[in-house]
Coordinates of N, CA and C in Angstrom, one line a residue:
M1 N -39.1 24.7 -15.8 CA -39.5 23.2 -15.1 C -39.1 23.5 -13.9
A2 N -40.3 22.8 -13.2 CA -40.8 22.8 -11.8 C -39.3 21.7 -11.4
T3 N -38.7 22.6 -10.4 CA -37.7 20.9 -9.6 C -38.5 20.7 -8.0
R4 N -38.1 19.5 -7.5 CA -39.0 19.0 -6.0 C -37.7 19.4 -5.2
A5 N -38.8 19.7 -4.1 CA -38.0 20.3 -2.8 C -36.8 19.5 -1.8
P6 N -35.8 19.9 -2.1 CA -34.7 18.5 -1.3 C -35.5 18.3 -0.1
G7 N -35.3 17.2 0.1 CA -35.6 15.8 1.5 C -37.1 15.8 0.7
G8 N -37.5 15.9 -0.6 CA -39.0 15.4 -0.4 C -38.8 13.5 -1.2
G9 N -40.2 13.3 -1.2 CA -40.2 11.8 -1.7 C -40.3 10.7 -0.6
R10 N -40.1 9.5 -0.9 CA -40.3 8.9 0.0 C -39.2 8.4 1.1
K11 N -39.7 8.3 1.9 CA -38.8 8.0 3.2 C -38.1 6.8 3.5
P12 N -36.4 6.9 3.6 CA -36.5 5.6 3.7 C -36.7 4.4 4.6
K13 N -36.7 3.1 4.4 CA -37.3 2.3 5.3 C -36.1 2.1 6.3
P14 N -36.1 1.7 7.6 CA -35.0 1.5 8.9 C -34.3 0.1 8.7
T15 N -32.8 0.5 8.3 CA -32.2 -0.9 8.2 C -33.0 -2.2 8.6
A16 N -33.4 -2.3 9.8 CA -33.8 -3.2 10.1 C -34.9 -3.7 9.7
Q17 N -35.5 -3.0 9.1 CA -36.7 -3.5 8.6 C -36.7 -3.8 7.0
K18 N -35.7 -3.7 6.5 CA -35.3 -4.1 5.5 C -34.2 -5.6 5.2
R19 N -33.6 -5.4 6.8 CA -33.3 -6.9 6.7 C -34.5 -8.2 7.4
A20 N -35.4 -7.3 7.6 CA -36.3 -8.4 8.1 C -37.3 -8.5 6.8
A21 N -37.2 -7.7 6.1 CA -37.9 -8.5 4.8 C -37.3 -9.2 3.8
G22 N -35.5 -9.4 4.0 CA -34.8 -10.2 3.5 C -34.3 -9.1 1.9
N23 N -34.1 -8.0 2.6 CA -33.5 -6.8 1.6 C -33.9 -6.9 0.2
P24 N -35.5 -6.8 -0.1 CA -35.4 -7.3 -1.5 C -34.8 -6.5 -2.5
G25 N -34.2 -5.2 -2.3 CA -33.3 -4.2 -3.5 C -32.1 -4.9 -3.3
K26 N -31.7 -5.8 -2.8 CA -30.1 -6.3 -2.7 C -29.3 -5.1 -2.8
R27 N -29.9 -4.1 -2.1 CA -29.1 -2.9 -2.0 C -28.3 -2.8 -0.8
K28 N -26.7 -2.4 -0.8 CA -25.9 -2.6 0.6 C -26.9 -1.7 1.7
L29 N -26.9 -2.2 2.8 CA -27.4 -1.9 3.8 C -26.6 -0.8 4.7
N30 N -27.4 -0.2 5.3 CA -26.3 1.0 6.5 C -26.1 0.4 7.8
D31 N -24.8 0.0 7.9 CA -24.9 -0.8 9.0 C -24.0 0.1 10.3
A32 N -24.0 1.5 9.8 CA -24.1 2.6 10.7 C -25.1 3.2 11.3
E33 N -26.2 2.6 10.7 CA -27.5 3.3 11.3 C -27.3 3.4 13.0
P34 N -27.7 4.6 13.6 CA -27.8 4.8 14.9 C -29.1 4.1 15.6
E35 N -28.9 3.2 16.5 CA -29.7 2.5 17.1 C -29.8 3.1 18.7
F36 N -31.4 3.3 19.2 CA -31.3 3.9 20.2 C -32.2 2.8 21.2
S37 N -31.6 3.0 22.7 CA -32.0 2.0 23.3 C -33.8 2.3 23.9
T38 N -34.9 1.6 24.1 CA -35.6 1.8 24.2 C -35.9 2.0 26.0
L39 N -37.0 2.7 26.5 CA -37.3 3.3 27.9 C -37.7 1.4 28.2
L40 N -37.5 1.5 29.5 CA -37.6 0.6 30.5 C -39.1 1.1 31.2
I41 N -39.0 2.2 32.0 CA -40.5 2.7 32.3 C -40.7 3.7 31.8
A42 N -42.2 4.2 32.1 CA -42.5 5.2 31.6 C -42.2 6.8 32.1
P43 N -41.5 7.6 31.7 CA -41.3 9.0 32.1 C -42.4 9.8 32.8
P44 N -42.6 10.6 33.7 CA -44.1 11.3 34.2 C -44.0 12.1 33.3
A45 N -45.5 12.5 32.8 CA -45.9 13.7 31.8 C -44.7 15.0 32.4
P46 N -44.4 15.7 31.5 CA -44.1 17.2 31.4 C -44.9 17.9 32.8
D47 N -44.3 18.4 33.8 CA -45.7 19.3 34.7 C -46.2 20.7 33.8
W48 N -45.8 21.1 32.6 CA -46.2 21.7 32.0 C -47.3 21.9 31.3
M49 N -47.4 20.5 31.0 CA -48.5 20.1 30.1 C -50.1 20.1 30.7
S50 N -51.0 20.4 30.0 CA -52.0 20.3 30.7 C -52.9 19.4 31.3
D51 N -53.8 19.2 31.5 CA -54.2 18.0 32.3 C -54.8 17.1 31.2
I52 N -55.3 17.4 30.2 CA -55.8 16.2 29.1 C -54.7 15.8 28.4
A53 N -53.3 16.4 28.1 CA -52.2 16.1 27.6 C -51.8 15.2 28.4
C54 N -51.6 15.5 29.8 CA -50.6 14.4 30.5 C -51.8 13.2 30.8
S55 N -52.9 13.4 30.8 CA -54.0 12.3 30.8 C -53.6 11.1 29.4
M56 N -53.1 11.8 28.0 CA -53.2 11.0 27.0 C -51.4 10.6 27.3
W57 N -50.6 11.2 27.9 CA -49.2 10.9 27.9 C -49.5 9.1 28.6
D58 N -50.1 9.4 30.0 CA -50.4 8.6 30.7 C -50.6 7.3 30.1
K59 N -51.2 7.4 29.1 CA -52.1 6.3 28.5 C -51.1 5.7 27.4
L60 N -50.5 6.7 26.6 CA -49.6 6.2 25.5 C -48.7 5.4 26.0
A61 N -47.4 6.4 26.9 CA -46.4 6.4 27.3 C -46.2 4.4 27.7
P62 N -46.7 4.5 28.4 CA -46.6 2.6 29.0 C -46.9 1.8 28.0
E63 N -47.9 1.8 27.0 CA -47.9 1.1 25.9 C -47.1 1.2 24.9
L64 N -46.3 2.0 24.6 CA -45.6 2.5 23.4 C -44.1 1.6 24.2
I65 N -44.2 2.0 25.5 CA -42.9 1.3 25.8 C -43.0 -0.2 25.9
D66 N -44.0 -0.7 26.3 CA -44.3 -2.1 26.7 C -44.1 -2.7 25.0
S67 N -44.3 -1.9 23.6 CA -44.5 -2.5 22.6 C -42.7 -2.0 22.0
K68 N -41.8 -1.4 22.8 CA -40.7 -1.1 22.3 C -40.6 -0.2 21.3
V69 N -41.5 0.7 21.2 CA -41.5 1.4 20.2 C -40.9 3.0 20.7
L70 N -41.4 3.2 22.1 CA -40.5 4.5 22.5 C -39.2 4.3 22.5
T71 N -38.1 5.7 22.4 CA -37.1 5.5 22.7 C -36.9 7.0 23.5
L72 N -35.6 7.2 24.4 CA -35.8 8.5 24.7 C -35.7 9.7 23.5
T73 N -34.8 9.5 22.5 CA -35.0 10.2 21.8 C -36.2 10.6 20.7
D74 N -37.5 9.7 21.0 CA -38.7 9.7 20.5 C -39.7 10.8 21.7
L75 N -39.1 11.4 22.8 CA -40.3 11.0 23.6 C -40.7 13.1 23.4
H76 N -39.9 13.8 22.7 CA -40.5 15.0 22.0 C -41.7 14.8 21.1
V77 N -41.6 13.5 20.2 CA -42.8 13.3 19.4 C -43.9 13.0 20.1
L78 N -43.7 12.3 21.5 CA -45.0 11.8 22.3 C -45.4 12.8 22.9
E79 N -44.7 14.1 23.2 CA -45.1 15.3 24.0 C -45.8 16.1 22.9
G80 N -45.5 16.0 21.8 CA -45.8 16.9 20.5 C -47.5 16.2 20.3
F81 N -47.5 14.9 19.9 CA -49.1 14.4 19.8 C -49.6 14.7 21.1
C82 N -49.3 14.5 22.4 CA -50.1 14.8 23.5 C -50.6 16.5 23.4
L83 N -50.1 17.1 23.0 CA -50.2 18.5 23.0 C -51.5 18.8 22.1
A84 N -51.0 18.2 21.2 CA -51.8 18.3 19.8 C -53.4 17.9 20.2
Y85 N -53.4 16.7 20.5 CA -54.8 16.3 20.9 C -55.2 16.9 22.4
S86 N -54.6 17.7 23.0 CA -55.2 18.9 24.1 C -55.9 19.8 23.0
R87 N -55.1 20.5 22.2 CA -55.3 21.3 21.6 C -57.0 21.0 20.8
W88 N -56.7 19.7 20.4 CA -57.7 19.2 19.5 C -59.1 19.4 20.1
R89 N -59.3 18.7 21.5 CA -60.2 18.2 22.5 C -60.6 19.6 22.6
E90 N -59.6 20.9 23.0 CA -60.1 22.2 23.9 C -61.2 22.7 22.2
A91 N -60.5 22.8 21.3 CA -61.2 23.5 20.3 C -62.7 22.8 19.8
E92 N -62.4 21.2 19.7 CA -63.8 20.7 19.4 C -64.9 21.3 20.6
A93 N -64.4 21.1 21.8 CA -65.4 21.8 22.5 C -66.1 23.2 22.4
D94 N -65.1 24.0 22.1 CA -65.5 25.3 21.6 C -66.6 25.0 20.4
V95 N -65.9 24.4 19.7 CA -67.3 24.5 18.5 C -68.4 23.7 19.0
M96 N -68.6 22.9 19.6 CA -69.3 22.2 20.3 C -70.4 23.5 21.0
R97 N -69.8 24.0 21.6 CA -70.4 25.4 22.2 C -71.3 26.3 21.8
N98 N -70.1 26.6 20.6 CA -70.5 28.3 20.0 C -70.6 27.7 18.5
G99 N -70.6 26.3 17.8 CA -70.8 26.5 16.6 C -70.0 26.3 15.8
I100 N -70.2 26.2 14.3 CA -69.4 26.4 13.1 C -69.2 27.6 12.9
K101 N -70.2 28.8 13.1 CA -69.9 30.0 12.6 C -70.2 30.8 13.9
V102 N -69.6 31.8 13.8 CA -69.4 32.9 15.2 C -70.0 34.3 14.5
T103 N -70.7 35.1 15.6 CA -70.8 36.1 15.2 C -69.7 37.2 15.7
T104 N -69.2 38.3 14.9 CA -68.0 39.2 15.7 C -68.7 40.5 14.8
A105 N -67.9 41.4 15.1 CA -67.8 42.8 14.6 C -68.1 42.7 13.4
M106 N -67.2 41.7 12.6 CA -67.1 41.8 11.2 C -68.2 41.0 10.5
G107 N -69.2 40.2 11.1 CA -70.6 39.5 11.1 C -70.2 38.2 11.3
V108 N -70.7 37.3 10.4 CA -70.6 36.1 10.9 C -69.7 34.9 9.9
V109 N -68.8 34.8 11.0 CA -67.4 33.9 10.2 C -67.5 32.7 10.7
K110 N -66.6 32.2 10.2 CA -66.0 30.6 10.6 C -65.7 30.7 12.2
N111 N -65.8 29.6 13.4 CA -65.2 29.7 14.2 C -64.0 29.3 14.2
P112 N -62.9 30.2 14.4 CA -61.5 30.2 14.5 C -61.0 28.5 15.3
A113 N -62.0 28.1 16.2 CA -61.8 26.7 16.8 C -61.7 25.5 15.8
C114 N -62.1 25.9 14.6 CA -62.6 24.8 13.5 C -61.2 24.6 12.5
T115 N -60.5 26.1 12.7 CA -58.8 25.9 12.2 C -57.9 25.2 13.2
V116 N -58.1 25.6 14.5 CA -57.5 24.8 15.3 C -57.9 23.1 15.6
A117 N -59.2 23.0 15.3 CA -59.3 21.4 15.7 C -58.5 21.0 14.1
N118 N -58.7 21.5 13.3 CA -58.1 20.8 11.8 C -56.7 20.6 11.9
E119 N -55.8 21.8 12.1 CA -54.7 21.9 12.3 C -54.1 21.0 13.4
S120 N -54.7 20.9 14.4 CA -54.3 20.2 15.5 C -54.5 18.6 15.0
M121 N -55.3 17.9 14.2 CA -55.7 16.6 13.8 C -54.5 16.2 12.7
R122 N -54.2 17.1 12.0 CA -53.2 17.1 11.0 C -51.9 16.5 11.9
Q123 N -51.7 17.4 12.8 CA -50.5 17.2 13.7 C -50.5 15.7 14.5
M124 N -51.9 15.6 15.0 CA -51.8 14.2 15.5 C -51.8 13.2 14.4
T125 N -52.1 13.2 13.0 CA -52.0 12.3 12.6 C -50.1 12.1 12.4
S126 N -49.6 13.1 11.9 CA -48.5 13.2 11.5 C -47.5 12.7 12.7
Y127 N -47.5 13.1 14.3 CA -47.1 12.3 15.5 C -47.4 11.3 15.5
G128 N -48.6 11.0 15.1 CA -49.4 9.3 15.7 C -48.5 8.5 14.2
A129 N -48.4 9.0 13.3 CA -47.6 7.8 12.2 C -46.2 7.8 12.9
A130 N -45.7 8.6 13.2 CA -44.2 8.2 13.6 C -44.1 7.3 15.1
L131 N -45.0 7.5 15.7 CA -45.0 6.5 16.7 C -46.4 5.3 16.6
G132 N -46.7 5.1 15.6 CA -47.3 3.6 15.0 C -48.4 4.0 15.6
L133 N -49.5 4.8 16.0 CA -50.6 4.8 16.1 C -51.7 4.6 15.7
D134 N -51.7 4.4 14.3 CA -52.5 3.8 13.4 C -52.1 2.3 12.6
P135 N -52.9 1.8 12.1 CA -52.6 0.6 11.9 C -51.8 0.6 10.4
S136 N -51.6 1.1 9.7 CA -51.0 1.3 8.3 C -49.4 1.9 9.2
S137 N -49.3 2.9 10.2 CA -48.0 3.2 10.7 C -47.2 1.7 11.1
R138 N -48.5 1.1 11.9 CA -47.9 -0.1 12.4 C -47.2 -1.2 12.0
A139 N -47.9 -1.1 10.6 CA -47.6 -2.3 9.9 C -46.2 -2.1 9.4
R140 N -45.9 -0.6 9.4 CA -44.6 -0.5 8.6 C -43.4 -0.1 10.1
L141 N -43.8 -0.4 11.1 CA -43.0 -0.5 12.3 C -42.1 -1.6 12.3
V142 N -40.7 -1.3 12.8 CA -40.1 -3.0 13.0 C -39.5 -2.5 14.6
V143 N -40.0 -3.5 15.4 CA -40.0 -3.4 16.6 C -38.9 -4.5 17.1
P144 N -37.6 -4.1 17.8 CA -36.5 -5.1 18.1 C -37.2 -6.1 18.7
K145 N -36.8 -7.3 18.0 CA -37.0 -8.7 18.7 C -35.9 -8.8 19.9
S146 N -36.5 -9.4 20.8 CA -35.8 -9.6 22.4 C -35.0 -10.9 22.4
K147 N -33.8 -11.2 22.2 CA -32.9 -12.5 22.3 C -33.3 -13.2 23.5
K148 N -33.5 -14.3 22.7 CA -34.2 -15.5 23.9 C -32.4 -16.3 24.6
S149 N -32.6 -16.4 25.7 CA -31.5 -16.8 26.3 C -31.5 -18.4 26.1
N150 N -30.7 -19.1 25.9 CA -30.6 -20.3 26.1 C -29.7 -21.3 26.8
A151 N -30.1 -22.1 27.9 CA -29.2 -22.6 29.1 C -28.0 -23.5 28.4
F152 N -28.0 -24.1 26.8 CA -26.9 -24.7 26.8 C -26.0 -23.9 25.6
S153 N -26.5 -22.4 26.0 CA -25.7 -22.1 24.8 C -24.0 -21.6 25.1
A154 N -23.9 -21.9 26.5 CA -22.3 -21.7 26.7 C -21.5 -22.7 26.4
L155 N -22.4 -24.1 26.7 CA -21.8 -25.4 26.2 C -21.2 -25.6 24.9
L156 N -22.4 -25.0 24.0 CA -22.0 -24.9 22.5 C -21.1 -24.0 21.9
G157 N -21.0 -22.9 22.6 CA -19.8 -21.9 22.1 C -20.6 -20.9 21.5
G158 N -21.6 -20.3 21.9 CA -22.2 -19.0 21.8 C -23.8 -19.3 21.7
N159 N -24.3 -18.9 21.2 CA -26.0 -18.6 21.2 C -26.4 -19.1 19.9
R160 N -26.0 -20.0 19.3 CA -26.8 -20.6 18.1 C -28.2 -20.9 17.8
G161 N -28.6 -20.7 16.7 CA -30.1 -20.3 16.3 C -30.7 -19.4 16.9
N162 N -30.5 -18.7 17.7 CA -31.2 -18.0 18.5 C -31.2 -16.5 17.8

């Protein structure tokens, strides 16, 4: 009889997402779930990354920060996405130059850049989903709502109704 791998299956929804949906399962919510603060400004791209990866970082980081998706603890995910994008672009350029098949001492074989391109695209898909870079992942993301301040809240004894 086959057994499932530990940690397999559907990933749990964040507590904020369950609350926003009205907790349809009526299960106890995790009130101790860690909340990391979002970044206010985009940090510069790591200087060891390639120019292509840095260019992607410079495009994505401000967008993710403006939409309150990127936190300090997620920078490695953005870094991984940008590196995978850079490798994908380089591999695709090699395939365009040399074709899908290349001639070696062993004869005609599949261009290894095809494998690099495919694996890099898989990594981009995985990292991109974590960052909400595709429509279905974006729909699953829960972005913290900004609390509106009310000028009369102090008079009313708190921030009622907001």
